[in-house]
C-alpha positions as YAML, in Angstrom:
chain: A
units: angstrom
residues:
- id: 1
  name: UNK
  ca: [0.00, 0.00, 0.00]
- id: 2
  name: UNK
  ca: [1.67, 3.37, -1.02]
- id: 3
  name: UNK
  ca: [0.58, 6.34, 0.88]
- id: 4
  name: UNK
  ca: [2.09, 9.94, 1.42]
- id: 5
  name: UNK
  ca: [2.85, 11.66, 4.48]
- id: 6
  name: UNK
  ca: [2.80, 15.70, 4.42]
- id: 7
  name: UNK
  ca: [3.73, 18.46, 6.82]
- id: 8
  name: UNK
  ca: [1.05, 20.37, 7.86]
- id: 9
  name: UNK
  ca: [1.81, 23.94, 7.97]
- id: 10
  name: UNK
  ca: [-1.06, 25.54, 8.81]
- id: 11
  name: UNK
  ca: [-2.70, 26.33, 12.18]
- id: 12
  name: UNK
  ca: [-4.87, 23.75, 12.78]
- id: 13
  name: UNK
  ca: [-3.62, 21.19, 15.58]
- id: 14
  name: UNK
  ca: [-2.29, 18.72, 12.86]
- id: 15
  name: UNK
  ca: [1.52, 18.30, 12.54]
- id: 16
  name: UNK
  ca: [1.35, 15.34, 9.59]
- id: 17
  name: UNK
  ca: [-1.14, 14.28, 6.85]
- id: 18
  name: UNK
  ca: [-1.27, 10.80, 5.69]
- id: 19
  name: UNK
  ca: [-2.93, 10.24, 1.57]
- id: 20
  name: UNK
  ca: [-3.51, 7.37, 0.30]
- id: 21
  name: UNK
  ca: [-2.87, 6.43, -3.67]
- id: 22
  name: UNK
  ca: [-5.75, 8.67, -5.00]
- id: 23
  name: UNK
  ca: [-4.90, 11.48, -2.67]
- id: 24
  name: UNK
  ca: [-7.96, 11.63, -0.28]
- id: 25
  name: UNK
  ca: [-6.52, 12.13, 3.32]
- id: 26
  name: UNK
  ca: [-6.76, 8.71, 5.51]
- id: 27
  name: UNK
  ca: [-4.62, 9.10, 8.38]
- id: 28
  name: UNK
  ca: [-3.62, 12.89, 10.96]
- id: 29
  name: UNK
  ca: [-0.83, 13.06, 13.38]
- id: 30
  name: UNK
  ca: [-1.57, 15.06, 16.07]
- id: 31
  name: UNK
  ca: [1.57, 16.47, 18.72]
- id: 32
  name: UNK
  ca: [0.51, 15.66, 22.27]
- id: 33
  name: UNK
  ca: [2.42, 17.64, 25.29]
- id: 34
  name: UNK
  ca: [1.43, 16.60, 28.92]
- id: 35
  name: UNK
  ca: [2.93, 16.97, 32.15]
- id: 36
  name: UNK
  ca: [6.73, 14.38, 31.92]
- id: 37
  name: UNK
  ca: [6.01, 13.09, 28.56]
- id: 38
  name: UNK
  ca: [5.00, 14.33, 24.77]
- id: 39
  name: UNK
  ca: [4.29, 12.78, 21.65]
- id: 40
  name: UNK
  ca: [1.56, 12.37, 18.82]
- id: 41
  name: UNK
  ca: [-1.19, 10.67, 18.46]
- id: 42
  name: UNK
  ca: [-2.09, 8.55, 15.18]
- id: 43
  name: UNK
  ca: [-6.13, 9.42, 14.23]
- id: 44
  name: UNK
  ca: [-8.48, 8.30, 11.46]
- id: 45
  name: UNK
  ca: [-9.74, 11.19, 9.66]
- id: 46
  name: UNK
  ca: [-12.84, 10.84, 11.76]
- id: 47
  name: UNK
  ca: [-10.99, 11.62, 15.04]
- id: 48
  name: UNK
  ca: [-10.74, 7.85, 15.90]
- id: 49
  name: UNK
  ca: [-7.69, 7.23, 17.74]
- id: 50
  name: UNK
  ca: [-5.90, 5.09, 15.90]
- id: 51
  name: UNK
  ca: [-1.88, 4.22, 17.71]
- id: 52
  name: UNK
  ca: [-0.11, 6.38, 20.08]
- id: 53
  name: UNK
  ca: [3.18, 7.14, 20.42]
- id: 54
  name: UNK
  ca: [5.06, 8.74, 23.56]
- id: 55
  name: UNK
  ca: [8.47, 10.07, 23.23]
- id: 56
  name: UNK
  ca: [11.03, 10.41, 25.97]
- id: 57
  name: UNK
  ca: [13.98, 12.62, 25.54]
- id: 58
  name: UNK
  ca: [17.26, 11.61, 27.50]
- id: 59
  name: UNK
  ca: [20.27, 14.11, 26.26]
- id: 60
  name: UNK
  ca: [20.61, 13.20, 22.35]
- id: 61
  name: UNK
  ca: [18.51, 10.26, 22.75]
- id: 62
  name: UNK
  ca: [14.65, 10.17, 21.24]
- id: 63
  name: UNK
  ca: [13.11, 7.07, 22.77]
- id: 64
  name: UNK
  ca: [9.64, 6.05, 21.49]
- id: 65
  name: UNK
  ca: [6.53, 3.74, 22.75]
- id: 66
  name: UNK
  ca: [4.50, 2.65, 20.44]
- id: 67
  name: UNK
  ca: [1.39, 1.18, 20.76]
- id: 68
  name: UNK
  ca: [-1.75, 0.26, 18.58]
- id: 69
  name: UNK
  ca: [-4.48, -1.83, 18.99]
- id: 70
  name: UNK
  ca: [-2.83, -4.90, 19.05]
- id: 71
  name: UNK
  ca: [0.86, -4.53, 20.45]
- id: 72
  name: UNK
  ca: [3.50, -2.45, 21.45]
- id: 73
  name: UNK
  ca: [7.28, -1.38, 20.19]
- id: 74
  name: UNK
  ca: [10.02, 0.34, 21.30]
- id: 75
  name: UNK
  ca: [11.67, 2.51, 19.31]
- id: 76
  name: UNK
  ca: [14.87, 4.24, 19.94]
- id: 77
  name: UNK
  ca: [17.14, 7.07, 17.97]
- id: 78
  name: UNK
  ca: [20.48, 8.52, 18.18]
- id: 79
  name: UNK
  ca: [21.33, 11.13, 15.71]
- id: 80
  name: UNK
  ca: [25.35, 10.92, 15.59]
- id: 81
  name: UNK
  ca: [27.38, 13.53, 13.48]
- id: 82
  name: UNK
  ca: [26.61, 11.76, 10.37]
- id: 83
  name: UNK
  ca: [23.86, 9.32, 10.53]
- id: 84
  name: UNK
  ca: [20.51, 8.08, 12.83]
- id: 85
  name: UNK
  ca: [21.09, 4.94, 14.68]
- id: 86
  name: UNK
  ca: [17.76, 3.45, 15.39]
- id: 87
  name: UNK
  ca: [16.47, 0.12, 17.09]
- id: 88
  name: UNK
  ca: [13.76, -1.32, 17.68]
- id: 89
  name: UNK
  ca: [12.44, -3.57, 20.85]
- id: 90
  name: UNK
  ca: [9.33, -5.57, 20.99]
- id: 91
  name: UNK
  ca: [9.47, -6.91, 17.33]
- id: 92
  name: UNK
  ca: [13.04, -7.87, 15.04]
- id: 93
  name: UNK
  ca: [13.24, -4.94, 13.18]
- id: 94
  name: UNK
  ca: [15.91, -2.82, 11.76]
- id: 95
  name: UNK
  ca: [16.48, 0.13, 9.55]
- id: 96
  name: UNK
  ca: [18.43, -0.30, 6.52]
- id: 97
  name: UNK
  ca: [19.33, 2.87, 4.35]
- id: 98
  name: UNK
  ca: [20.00, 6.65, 5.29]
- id: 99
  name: UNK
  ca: [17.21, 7.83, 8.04]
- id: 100
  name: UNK
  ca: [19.45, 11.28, 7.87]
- id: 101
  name: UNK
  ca: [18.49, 11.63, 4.51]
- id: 102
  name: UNK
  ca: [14.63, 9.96, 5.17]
- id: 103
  name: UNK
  ca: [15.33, 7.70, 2.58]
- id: 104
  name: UNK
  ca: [15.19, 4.32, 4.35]
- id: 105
  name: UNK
  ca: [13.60, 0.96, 4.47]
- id: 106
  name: UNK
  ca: [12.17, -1.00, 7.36]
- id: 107
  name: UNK
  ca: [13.56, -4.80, 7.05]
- id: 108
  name: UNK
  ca: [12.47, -7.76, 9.24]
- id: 109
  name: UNK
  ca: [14.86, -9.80, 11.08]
- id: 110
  name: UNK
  ca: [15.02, -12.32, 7.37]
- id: 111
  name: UNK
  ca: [15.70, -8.99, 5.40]
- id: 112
  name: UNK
  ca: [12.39, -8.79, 4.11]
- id: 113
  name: UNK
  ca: [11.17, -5.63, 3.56]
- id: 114
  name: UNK
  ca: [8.30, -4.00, 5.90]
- id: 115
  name: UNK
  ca: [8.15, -0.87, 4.33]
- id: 116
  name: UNK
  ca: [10.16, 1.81, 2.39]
- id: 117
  name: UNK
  ca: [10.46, 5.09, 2.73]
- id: 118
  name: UNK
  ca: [11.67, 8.00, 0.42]
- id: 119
  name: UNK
  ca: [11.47, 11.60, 0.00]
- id: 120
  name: UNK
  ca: [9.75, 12.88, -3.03]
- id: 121
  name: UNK
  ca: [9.86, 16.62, -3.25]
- id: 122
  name: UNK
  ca: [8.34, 17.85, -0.32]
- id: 123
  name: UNK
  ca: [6.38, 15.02, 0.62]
- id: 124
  name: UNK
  ca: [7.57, 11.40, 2.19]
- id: 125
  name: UNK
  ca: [6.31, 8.51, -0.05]
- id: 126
  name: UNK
  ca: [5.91, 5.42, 2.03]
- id: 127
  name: UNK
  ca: [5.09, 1.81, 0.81]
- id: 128
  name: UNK
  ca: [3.72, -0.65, 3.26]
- id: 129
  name: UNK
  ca: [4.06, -4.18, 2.01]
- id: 130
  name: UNK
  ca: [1.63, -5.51, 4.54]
- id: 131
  name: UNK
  ca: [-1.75, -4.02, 5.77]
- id: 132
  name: UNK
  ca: [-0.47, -5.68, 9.72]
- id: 133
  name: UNK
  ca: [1.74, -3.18, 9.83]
- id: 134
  name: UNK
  ca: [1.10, -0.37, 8.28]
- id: 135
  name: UNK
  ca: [0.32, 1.50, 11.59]
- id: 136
  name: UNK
  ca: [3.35, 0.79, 13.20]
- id: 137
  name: UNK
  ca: [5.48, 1.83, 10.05]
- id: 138
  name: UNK
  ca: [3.39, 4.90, 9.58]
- id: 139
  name: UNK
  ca: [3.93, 5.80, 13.11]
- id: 140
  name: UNK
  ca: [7.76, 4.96, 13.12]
- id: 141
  name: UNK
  ca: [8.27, 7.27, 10.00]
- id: 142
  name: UNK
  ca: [6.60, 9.88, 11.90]
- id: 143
  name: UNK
  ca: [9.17, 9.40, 14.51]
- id: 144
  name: UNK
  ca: [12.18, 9.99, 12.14]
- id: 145
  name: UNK
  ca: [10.95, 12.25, 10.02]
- id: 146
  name: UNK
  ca: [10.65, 14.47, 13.56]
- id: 147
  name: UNK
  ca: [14.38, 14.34, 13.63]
- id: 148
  name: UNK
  ca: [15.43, 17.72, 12.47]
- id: 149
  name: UNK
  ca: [17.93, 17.53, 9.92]
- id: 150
  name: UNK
  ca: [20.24, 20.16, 8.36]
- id: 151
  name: UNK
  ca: [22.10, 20.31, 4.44]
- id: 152
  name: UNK
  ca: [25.64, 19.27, 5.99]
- id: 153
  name: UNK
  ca: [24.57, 15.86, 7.38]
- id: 154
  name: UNK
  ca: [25.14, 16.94, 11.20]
- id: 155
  name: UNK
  ca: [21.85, 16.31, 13.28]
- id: 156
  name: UNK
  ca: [19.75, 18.10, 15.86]
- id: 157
  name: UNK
  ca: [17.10, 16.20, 17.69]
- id: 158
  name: UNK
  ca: [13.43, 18.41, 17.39]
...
């Protein structure tokens, strides 16, 4: 399944749109911030809450919980000078490619691919090779592409 994910600019609470194929929007990201803790919550485009993601910040590090319906994975980030290392806990995943550059793929633990993920212009396009886990590859792309990233390669975390 291909679908785009867009920054949202404008002034409503939304931080990301999610398209689908024919362009209609399927999926918002929406930036929670409460008291020890923020994140985003993943919502249908009826308001239905969807996954949620919390994100802990220790130093450089980005740590993110992940959960849907059905599970639960941790996801963790370290921008270095020249690259993201990321890894994942609850499931045997890995990131193959440049997440600096937000051109990446998500493998499983046999090298087949989960997802990919490139930049095209100034959208993300990302292709989901199974509906299972679409929200949890949606909502880890979110998580990178939240990395702040500048034209000489070195990285900030957001």
């Amino acid at each position: 399944m291909k679908l785009f994910i867009r920054r949202n600019i404008s002034a409503d609470k939304t931080a990301f749109v999610i398209f689908n194929e024919q362009g209609y929007e399927k999926y918002y990201i929406i930036p929670k911030k409460k008291k020890g803790f923020s994140g985003f919550e993943l919502t249908s485009i009826n308001g239905d809450l969807i996954c949620k993601v919390r994100k802990m910040q220790i130093c450089n590090v980005s740590a993110y919980s992940i959960k849907d319906k059905s599970r639960m994975v941790r996801f963790v980030c370290v921008p270095v000078s020249s690259e993201i290392k990321c890894r994942f806990y609850g499931v045997n995943w890995h990131i193959a490619g440049e997440a600096v550059s937000k051109n990446f793929g998500i493998m499983d633990v046999d090298n087949s691919v989960i997802a990919t993920h490139k930049t095209v212009g100034s959208d993300y396009e990302l292709n989901v090779f199974d509906d299972v886990n679409e929200i949890i590859s949606i909502a880890t792309c979110i998580c990178i592409n939240l990395i702040n990233t500048v034209d000489n390669r070195a990285t900030q975390a957001v």
